[in-house]
Amino acid sequence: MGKTFAEKILASKAGLSEVQAGQIVTVEPDIIMSHDNSAAISKTFAKIEVEKVWNPDKIVIVLDHVVPAANETHAKNHQTIREFVAKQSIKHFHDIGIGVCHEVLPEKGHVVPGTLILGSDSHTTTYGAFGAFAAGIGRSETAAIWATGKLWLKVPHTFKIVISGTFPARVGAKDLILHIIGTLGADGADYRAVEYTGPTVSAMSIDDRIVMSNMALEMGAKAGIVEVDEKTAAWLAPRGVKDYQIIRADKDARYERVLEFTVDQLEPQLACPHRVDNVVPVDKKAGITLNQILLGTCTNGRLSDLRTAADILKGRTIARGVRMLVLPASMEVYLEALNSGVLATLIRAGAVVCNPGCGPCLGAHQGALAPGEVCLSTSNRNFKGRMGCRDAEIYLASPATAAASALTGRITDPREID
Amino acid sequence: MKEIISGHVWKFGDDINTDVIFPGKYTYTISDPAEMAQHAMEDAEPRFAKEVQTGDLIVAGKNFGCGSSREQAATCLKAAGIGAVVAKSFARIYFRNAINLGLPIIQCPEVVQHVEAGDELTIKFGKGIIIHKGVQYSFPPLPESVMAILDSGGLIPHVRKKLGRS
Ligand code: SF4
């Protein structure tokens, strides 16, 4: 019987000839990522009483969650991290302004196909878009890896999701993944690896594959994998990632479930408060008045996302009464959007462009919501309280829906704007 | 770890996520577990933090702890004195975090549907048994390597032990 991607890569990382789903293995990650939570992790690390981290070159730290520091507490966090980084000679440190970890890691060449990446952030699944096995873990686990280089993992069962068809205009990867999560439920793929495959995935840009892998977590998945192809190679090569081993699932691999989706008739989708799996077509909720729009985050803050919004907003202005925040996912995206005129278009339309980072996505600073307010966001999570206020409502949608809704100030199907 | 855990139940529904267990806005501002406990379950049940008693249990539906990887969502419950969390199922990272922080966590869908808020439960961890109103329910034991972490009181004490630090 053939093996899934997860079984193959975890066997190789555990130094075993083969493993089976359900088995617990001890592995050493190729990269361990953490962000602003590195301050807390460094305190846990200190409790282990190991002087030096096991391998400073495998540790990547990105400051992105509350950047620049919103107040003294956050500033002290950042200070603790900078001191730790210096003391431990961690060279892969990306200070404020470089971008959101899940965009920065691939951009800076830390994401290599066929490797094992663990991250102290749930959306670490993002790197599966490049054929890496990438999963989120907790802070104590990260501290334990810093100290020992090792962690236990359960080899997950795998769902294969086969996607075919061509997206209609103004419908894309975000609508598809919301539809899949709505169909499977928030725990539909709990503890499973998901392999995305089929002609639609092959046809997708890297930016869109990232959306699929990023949001795999929102159906509970441990990893969301896309097979490496020439597009992956072309994207990675300029980032210095050239030599790697490509791991592919066997043709006769044993999958727990095989699911098929077709996108030809897919409509723009919306996740309604307060659950990511509470998904309906946008036109079911069209007309709901919005106070804020957020375009950005590790899900949809890439150049193609900003461009999609700019194409809709070009030469127009957003509605009175609605605020539109734009957070490019990284400095690289920011610069490209600046140089190509995308940012100017968005600013002229009335958007507020913030520095790269997570910003309002987690409700810690930059654009928190007030009680009774309604936000439409391109991010990946709409839980109660997520954007800083438990009495606010968050809808999740694509960049096209965000831009169309900014124009009208109400939830709007992007196909209705010419 | 205590072999027998007994306590009164706080009951929650399905898909209780980490944001309602411990709001994201506090993740970088609160680092003291006792203070975390004051915000435990804040957006799910505002009475919880005020009224929870040491030794109380949480019983919840499916996918408990979905959402963020924030460990505080387990730390705050442990600091609030919760003896164990019993649910129909757990989100993956929450399951790991709870074990790694030494918070006993039990998947037992059968018992959940019969339990109501305020009921008393007795859990015999090693035996894999939960007793509710005289009825016994069994749950699968955790793998040995995972049990060893809980027994050490969490991953950090476990790692220290292995490194000969304690
Ligand atoms: S952008 Fe939002 S979801 Fe992504 S890493 Fe930052 S806080 Fe998490």
XYZ file of C-alpha atoms and ligand atoms in Angstrom:
592
model
C 0.000 0.000 0.000
C 1.331 3.432 -0.951
C 2.015 6.257 1.448
C 0.591 9.727 1.831
C 2.738 12.848 1.820
C 2.488 13.061 5.612
C 3.516 9.436 6.125
C 6.484 9.778 3.807
C 7.868 13.002 5.186
C 7.347 12.128 8.847
C 8.991 8.730 8.357
C 12.006 10.398 6.824
C 12.191 13.051 9.576
C 11.829 10.429 12.297
C 14.563 8.337 10.701
C 12.238 5.380 10.172
C 11.766 3.355 7.028
C 8.031 3.761 7.237
C 5.313 5.051 9.549
C 1.561 4.773 9.595
C -1.176 7.257 10.339
C -1.851 7.299 14.085
C 1.718 6.496 15.059
C 3.563 8.863 17.415
C 7.027 9.833 16.228
C 9.811 12.035 17.533
C 11.114 14.469 14.954
C 13.595 17.289 14.541
C 12.173 20.210 12.538
C 14.173 21.883 9.776
C 12.778 25.253 10.830
C 11.040 26.375 13.997
C 9.197 29.687 13.631
C 7.878 32.029 16.282
C 6.826 35.684 16.358
C 5.985 38.255 19.038
C 5.271 35.273 21.284
C 9.043 34.613 21.326
C 9.316 36.753 24.473
C 7.040 34.390 26.381
C 8.753 31.385 24.783
C 12.157 32.674 25.877
C 10.898 32.805 29.467
C 9.741 29.189 29.259
C 13.053 28.299 27.618
C 14.862 29.824 30.607
C 12.953 27.480 32.920
C 14.484 24.481 31.149
C 17.902 25.822 32.149
C 19.719 25.072 28.936
C 22.106 27.839 28.156
C 22.233 27.706 24.362
C 19.528 26.842 21.871
C 20.064 23.552 20.060
C 20.628 25.127 16.658
C 20.331 28.908 16.169
C 20.275 28.580 12.378
C 17.032 26.611 12.418
C 15.206 29.213 14.454
C 13.311 31.945 12.600
C 11.746 34.808 14.525
C 9.533 37.443 12.927
C 8.109 40.450 14.750
C 4.723 40.972 13.142
C 1.809 40.733 15.541
C 1.900 44.121 17.212
C 4.306 46.200 15.131
C 5.457 48.847 15.746
C 4.896 48.278 19.452
C 1.523 49.685 20.500
C 2.527 50.465 24.089
C 5.171 49.838 26.725
C 4.167 46.215 27.348
C 4.549 45.329 23.680
C 7.760 47.350 23.472
C 9.197 45.348 26.375
C 8.201 42.119 24.630
C 10.077 43.180 21.521
C 13.043 44.259 23.625
C 13.181 40.852 25.343
C 13.126 39.162 21.927
C 15.892 41.352 20.474
C 18.074 40.624 23.495
C 17.402 36.892 23.220
C 18.188 36.911 19.497
C 21.515 38.669 20.120
C 22.462 36.399 23.009
C 21.648 33.234 21.096
C 23.184 34.412 17.790
C 19.941 33.832 15.890
C 20.593 35.209 12.431
C 17.155 34.634 10.928
C 15.516 37.458 12.825
C 13.107 39.727 10.975
C 12.362 42.826 12.988
C 9.248 45.022 12.685
C 8.253 46.103 9.213
C 9.472 43.070 7.256
C 6.013 41.537 7.268
C 3.702 38.833 8.569
C 5.578 35.638 9.423
C 3.616 33.491 6.971
C 4.603 35.743 4.067
C 8.116 36.475 5.293
C 9.224 32.853 5.703
C 8.703 31.876 2.059
C 9.933 35.256 0.788
C 13.181 34.978 2.722
C 13.860 31.445 1.530
C 13.157 29.635 4.802
C 10.475 27.447 3.259
C 12.010 24.550 1.374
C 9.936 21.777 -0.235
C 10.214 18.425 1.470
C 11.164 19.902 4.845
C 9.426 19.881 8.219
C 8.505 23.302 9.575
C 6.916 23.805 12.954
C 5.695 27.181 14.090
C 4.288 28.661 17.226
C 1.315 29.951 15.284
C -1.735 28.063 14.156
C -1.552 29.236 10.536
C 1.887 27.668 10.086
C -0.044 25.350 7.750
C 0.576 28.091 5.142
C 3.945 26.627 4.090
C 2.239 23.470 2.876
C 1.612 25.499 -0.287
C 5.285 24.853 -1.109
C 5.274 21.123 -0.469
C 6.661 21.389 3.063
C 5.037 19.647 6.009
C 4.172 22.585 8.208
C 2.132 22.529 11.398
C 1.357 24.856 14.263
C 2.415 24.044 17.807
C 2.240 25.771 21.195
C 4.677 27.953 23.082
C 5.967 25.333 25.531
C 6.603 22.985 22.628
C 8.562 25.682 20.858
C 10.644 26.254 24.001
C 11.263 22.499 24.220
C 12.420 22.440 20.593
C 14.722 25.414 21.163
C 16.278 23.398 23.994
C 16.361 19.907 22.530
C 15.571 20.109 18.819
C 12.956 17.403 19.259
C 9.192 17.091 19.498
C 6.559 14.357 19.414
C 4.068 14.389 16.570
C 1.230 12.101 15.675
C 1.295 10.981 12.050
C -2.036 12.284 10.764
C -4.564 10.567 8.574
C -4.991 12.351 5.278
C -7.894 13.770 3.290
C -7.361 14.228 -0.404
C -9.296 17.167 -1.822
C -9.519 17.113 -5.605
C -10.518 20.388 -7.234
C -11.485 20.823 -10.851
C -13.016 23.479 -13.074
C -12.310 27.107 -13.913
C -13.214 29.952 -11.557
C -15.888 32.363 -12.819
C -14.830 36.024 -12.972
C -14.261 37.643 -9.554
C -14.409 34.280 -7.803
C -11.214 32.670 -6.544
C -9.247 30.663 -4.024
C -10.685 32.452 -0.979
C -14.234 31.697 -2.063
C -13.266 28.083 -2.677
C -11.633 27.529 0.684
C -14.529 29.211 2.515
C -16.881 26.927 0.599
C -14.814 23.865 1.532
C -14.700 24.874 5.214
C -18.430 25.579 5.150
C -19.008 22.108 3.707
C -16.660 20.184 6.033
C -17.154 22.263 9.186
C -14.664 23.890 11.563
C -13.529 20.462 12.765
C -14.130 18.655 9.477
C -10.449 17.868 9.043
C -9.392 17.875 12.717
C -5.933 16.369 13.174
C -5.834 15.403 9.475
C -3.373 16.378 6.807
C -5.115 17.689 3.703
C -3.627 17.202 0.239
C -5.059 19.641 -2.304
C -4.828 18.363 -5.816
C -6.495 18.458 -9.250
C -6.327 20.691 -12.315
C -7.640 23.801 -10.558
C -4.867 23.621 -7.966
C -2.256 23.155 -10.697
C -3.657 26.210 -12.456
C -3.589 28.332 -9.291
C -0.965 30.975 -8.654
C 1.304 30.533 -5.643
C -0.574 33.367 -3.900
C -3.814 31.413 -4.249
C -2.294 28.118 -3.135
C -1.113 29.928 -0.018
C -4.710 30.926 0.740
C -5.748 27.253 0.551
C -2.973 26.069 2.864
C -3.298 29.015 5.252
C -6.961 28.297 5.875
C -6.636 24.503 6.105
C -6.262 25.135 9.826
C -9.778 26.587 9.987
C -11.190 23.138 9.304
C -8.893 21.741 11.992
C -6.192 20.400 9.680
C -2.669 19.826 10.885
C -1.249 20.519 7.425
C -2.537 21.646 4.017
C -0.284 20.397 1.265
C 0.038 21.357 -2.385
C 2.389 19.301 -4.549
C 5.511 21.028 -5.835
C 5.495 21.880 -9.555
C 7.307 24.199 -11.935
C 5.393 27.208 -10.541
C 6.668 26.460 -7.058
C 10.204 26.105 -8.397
C 9.971 29.363 -10.354
C 8.704 31.228 -7.273
C 11.356 29.808 -4.967
C 14.427 30.065 -7.216
C 14.882 33.860 -6.949
C 14.671 33.413 -3.157
C 17.712 31.166 -3.262
C 15.760 27.939 -2.765
C 17.000 25.605 -5.456
C 18.218 22.309 -4.098
C 15.573 20.259 -2.442
C 14.016 16.871 -2.390
C 10.460 16.789 -3.669
C 8.193 14.445 -1.752
C 5.015 13.260 -3.448
C 2.220 11.075 -2.189
C 2.155 7.630 -3.788
C -0.537 7.108 -6.407
C -1.998 4.270 -4.330
C -1.734 6.073 -0.986
C -4.419 5.280 1.577
C -6.643 8.294 2.202
C -9.202 8.487 4.959
C -11.471 10.460 2.651
C -11.340 11.705 -0.909
C -13.476 14.776 -1.561
C -14.176 16.430 -4.881
C -15.085 20.030 -5.572
C -15.815 21.798 -8.856
C -15.452 25.548 -9.119
C -17.215 26.336 -12.435
C -20.433 27.404 -10.710
C -18.883 28.709 -7.495
C -20.271 32.014 -6.239
C -18.468 34.553 -4.026
C -18.595 33.207 -0.463
C -18.930 34.816 2.938
C -18.203 33.428 6.419
C -20.721 35.026 8.773
C -20.235 35.870 12.469
C -18.905 34.252 14.576
C -17.762 31.090 12.853
C -15.498 30.436 9.908
C -17.718 27.530 8.825
C -20.886 29.654 8.860
C -20.563 30.137 5.100
C -23.154 31.427 2.619
C -22.969 32.933 -0.883
C -22.342 36.695 -0.614
C -25.682 37.615 -2.163
C -27.551 35.990 0.746
C -26.233 38.759 2.992
C -25.919 41.540 0.434
C -26.901 44.943 1.763
C -25.664 44.600 5.349
C -24.111 47.922 6.348
C -20.385 47.871 7.114
C -18.240 50.118 9.290
C -14.831 48.724 8.410
C -13.124 46.731 5.691
C -9.798 45.009 6.273
C -7.733 44.048 3.240
C -4.576 42.222 4.233
C -3.299 39.568 6.688
C -1.422 36.335 6.079
C -4.443 35.074 4.154
C -5.020 37.838 1.613
C -2.411 40.570 1.936
C -0.371 39.628 -1.121
C 0.244 41.679 -4.260
C -2.398 39.855 -6.303
C -4.953 40.509 -3.546
C -4.147 44.217 -3.405
C -4.229 44.378 -7.189
C -7.631 42.669 -7.350
C -8.994 45.316 -4.987
C -7.278 48.152 -6.853
C -8.774 46.986 -10.167
C -12.249 47.333 -8.664
C -11.546 50.619 -6.879
C -9.620 52.357 -9.667
C -10.926 55.867 -10.265
C -13.631 55.475 -7.635
C -14.062 56.340 -3.989
C -15.193 54.140 -1.146
C -18.541 54.877 0.448
C -18.926 57.492 3.159
C -19.127 55.968 6.599
C -16.948 52.949 5.855
C -13.254 52.795 6.750
C -10.971 50.672 4.623
C -7.668 49.463 6.071
C -4.993 47.962 3.858
C -2.107 46.012 5.368
C 0.325 44.581 2.833
C 1.540 41.192 4.067
C 5.199 42.166 3.772
C 7.615 44.923 2.897
C 8.251 43.200 -0.429
C 4.527 43.284 -1.219
C 4.348 46.876 0.035
C 7.155 47.991 -2.283
C 5.744 46.198 -5.313
C 2.312 47.646 -4.633
C 3.893 51.061 -4.270
C 5.962 50.833 -7.435
C 3.131 49.467 -9.539
C 0.701 52.191 -8.495
C -1.604 49.781 -6.666
C -1.200 51.601 -3.363
C -1.849 54.989 -4.955
C -5.096 53.645 -6.405
C -6.194 52.331 -3.025
C -5.241 55.537 -1.211
C -7.011 57.719 -3.772
C -10.091 55.576 -3.309
C -9.991 56.462 0.380
C -8.193 53.497 1.958
C -5.817 53.859 4.907
C -2.595 51.974 4.205
C -0.799 50.679 7.313
C 2.623 49.125 7.660
C 3.035 45.392 6.961
C 1.977 43.282 9.934
C -0.965 41.523 11.498
C -2.522 44.756 12.738
C -6.244 44.556 13.432
C -6.451 40.840 12.568
C -5.982 39.818 16.200
C -7.536 42.867 17.822
C -4.425 44.029 19.636
C -3.983 47.401 17.881
C -4.511 49.301 14.605
C -8.192 49.408 13.778
C -9.954 47.628 16.624
C -13.747 47.595 16.393
C -16.304 49.304 18.631
C -19.446 47.659 20.042
C -22.130 47.223 17.407
C -19.734 47.688 14.499
C -19.559 45.358 11.529
C -16.365 44.540 9.667
C -15.722 42.663 6.454
C -12.230 41.214 6.483
C -10.075 39.215 4.101
C -8.485 37.451 7.090
C -9.047 33.883 8.198
C -10.941 34.128 11.467
C -14.145 35.849 12.586
C -14.498 34.638 16.167
C -16.301 36.761 18.723
C -13.881 39.325 20.098
C -11.274 38.596 17.438
C -10.844 42.207 16.370
C -10.773 43.538 19.914
C -14.495 43.797 20.711
C -16.853 40.995 21.653
C -19.894 43.013 20.576
C -18.685 43.550 17.026
C -19.355 41.328 14.007
C -16.820 40.087 11.466
C -17.563 38.674 8.014
C -14.800 36.967 6.035
C -14.578 37.212 2.268
C -12.266 37.577 -0.722
C -10.344 40.725 -1.711
C -12.794 41.253 -4.612
C -15.774 41.153 -2.254
C -13.924 43.457 0.162
C -13.303 46.042 -2.560
C -16.840 45.866 -3.947
C -18.248 46.227 -0.439
C -15.970 49.194 0.269
C -17.466 50.975 -2.738
C -21.027 50.604 -1.542
C -20.467 50.526 2.231
C -22.560 47.364 2.302
C -21.880 43.696 1.733
C -21.766 43.482 -2.038
C -21.307 40.733 -4.607
C -18.211 41.767 -6.598
C -19.819 40.553 -9.833
C -22.284 43.414 -9.560
C -19.595 46.078 -9.935
C -18.296 46.617 -13.456
C -0.998 13.582 38.234
C -3.995 12.800 40.407
C -5.396 9.374 39.707
C -8.959 10.276 40.662
C -10.391 13.628 39.674
C -13.790 14.602 40.960
C -15.670 17.876 40.582
C -18.649 19.901 39.443
C -19.294 20.637 35.823
C -19.318 23.817 33.773
C -21.022 22.857 30.538
C -20.220 24.383 27.161
C -21.378 23.678 23.617
C -19.583 22.802 20.381
C -16.626 24.620 18.810
C -15.610 26.655 21.868
C -12.673 28.525 20.342
C -9.491 29.893 21.862
C -10.636 33.496 21.410
C -13.590 33.003 23.727
C -11.514 30.922 26.159
C -8.802 33.573 26.332
C -9.268 36.751 24.228
C -6.510 37.608 21.747
C -6.319 41.185 22.992
C -4.643 39.959 26.194
C -2.161 37.582 24.613
C 0.789 39.944 24.849
C -0.288 41.973 27.844
C -0.952 39.293 30.452
C 1.714 36.786 31.363
C 0.782 35.836 34.920
C -1.341 32.650 34.967
C -3.384 33.904 37.952
C -4.287 37.021 36.006
C -5.053 34.891 32.935
C -7.511 32.973 35.090
C -9.424 36.203 35.716
C -10.209 36.358 31.997
C -10.817 32.655 31.431
C -13.876 31.996 29.274
C -14.564 35.726 29.270
C -16.293 35.827 25.895
C -18.091 32.496 26.330
C -19.458 32.813 29.867
C -18.692 36.060 31.712
C -19.691 34.472 35.094
C -17.070 31.765 34.773
C -13.966 33.558 36.018
C -15.790 34.928 39.077
C -17.553 31.757 40.134
C -15.249 28.902 39.154
C -14.070 26.783 42.093
C -10.838 24.847 42.309
C -11.505 21.314 41.173
C -14.410 22.197 38.870
C -14.535 20.397 35.540
C -15.339 21.593 32.045
C -17.517 19.450 29.831
C -17.924 20.585 26.249
C -19.087 19.480 22.826
C -16.990 18.847 19.771
C -13.855 20.692 18.645
C -13.080 22.329 21.983
C -10.192 24.795 21.700
C -10.349 25.377 17.955
C -8.656 28.464 16.573
C -5.379 29.940 17.623
C -2.339 28.104 18.965
C -2.398 30.301 22.061
C -1.373 28.238 25.027
C -2.959 30.689 27.452
C -6.287 29.086 26.537
C -5.064 26.021 28.434
C -2.997 27.896 31.025
C -5.929 30.095 32.084
C -8.133 27.059 32.770
C -5.432 25.296 34.708
C -4.782 28.460 36.732
C -8.528 28.824 37.338
C -8.320 25.456 39.068
C -10.056 23.349 36.431
C -9.358 19.690 37.221
C -9.948 18.327 33.732
C -11.633 19.127 30.451
C -13.910 16.462 29.011
C -15.195 16.991 25.474
C -16.640 15.184 22.501
C -13.459 16.124 20.646
C -10.609 18.623 20.797
C -8.882 20.775 18.203
C -5.412 19.435 17.549
C -3.254 22.235 18.907
C -5.428 22.645 22.004
C -5.101 18.945 22.734
C -1.317 19.214 22.520
C -1.152 22.417 24.546
C -3.293 21.015 27.348
C -1.085 17.941 27.690
C 2.064 20.004 27.437
C 0.828 22.232 30.260
C -0.295 19.342 32.411
C -4.036 20.021 32.074
C -5.822 16.634 32.020
C -7.906 16.356 28.882
C -10.309 13.578 28.016
C -12.156 12.740 24.861
C -15.374 10.952 25.779
C -18.305 11.840 23.512
C -20.626 9.333 25.207
C -20.698 11.060 28.577
C -21.016 14.609 27.240
C -24.608 14.312 26.078
C -25.818 13.159 29.517
C -24.032 15.766 31.599
C -25.628 19.021 32.684
C -24.134 22.104 34.297
C -23.527 21.567 38.006
C -23.492 17.741 37.805
C -20.751 15.870 39.598
C -18.294 13.685 37.674
C -15.605 11.328 38.904
C -12.768 10.537 36.523
C -10.434 7.602 37.056
C -7.701 8.620 34.688
C -5.482 5.575 34.631
C -8.462 3.243 34.326
C -10.053 5.311 31.552
C -13.384 5.615 33.340
C -15.771 8.494 33.983
C -18.617 8.035 36.478
C -21.720 10.198 36.148
C -24.827 9.592 38.238
C -23.699 6.029 38.901
C -23.173 5.237 35.202
C -19.675 4.402 33.952
C -18.324 5.624 30.648
C -14.962 4.576 29.278
C -12.466 6.568 27.257
C -9.340 5.404 25.413
C -6.134 5.871 27.423
C -3.531 8.262 26.070
C -0.426 6.800 24.421
C 2.336 6.052 26.921
C 4.724 8.735 25.695
C 1.983 11.340 26.043
C 0.928 10.073 29.462
C 4.530 10.472 30.608
C 4.337 14.193 29.834
C 1.134 14.608 31.868
C 2.675 12.622 34.693
C 5.654 14.958 34.787
C 3.231 17.881 35.100
C 3.718 19.097 31.534
C 6.295 19.225 28.755
C 8.738 21.629 30.380
C 9.136 19.637 33.620
C 9.264 16.533 31.413
C 12.106 17.926 29.308
C 13.920 19.048 32.458
C 13.604 15.570 33.871
C 14.984 14.041 30.688
C 17.885 16.474 30.670
C 18.569 15.602 34.300
C 17.648 19.092 35.510
C 15.413 18.095 38.412
S -2.288 38.044 10.032
Fe -3.765 37.355 11.566
S -3.991 35.153 11.238
Fe -2.139 35.820 10.160
S -0.449 35.458 11.578
Fe -1.136 37.566 11.877
S -2.665 37.482 13.523
Fe -2.366 35.387 12.757
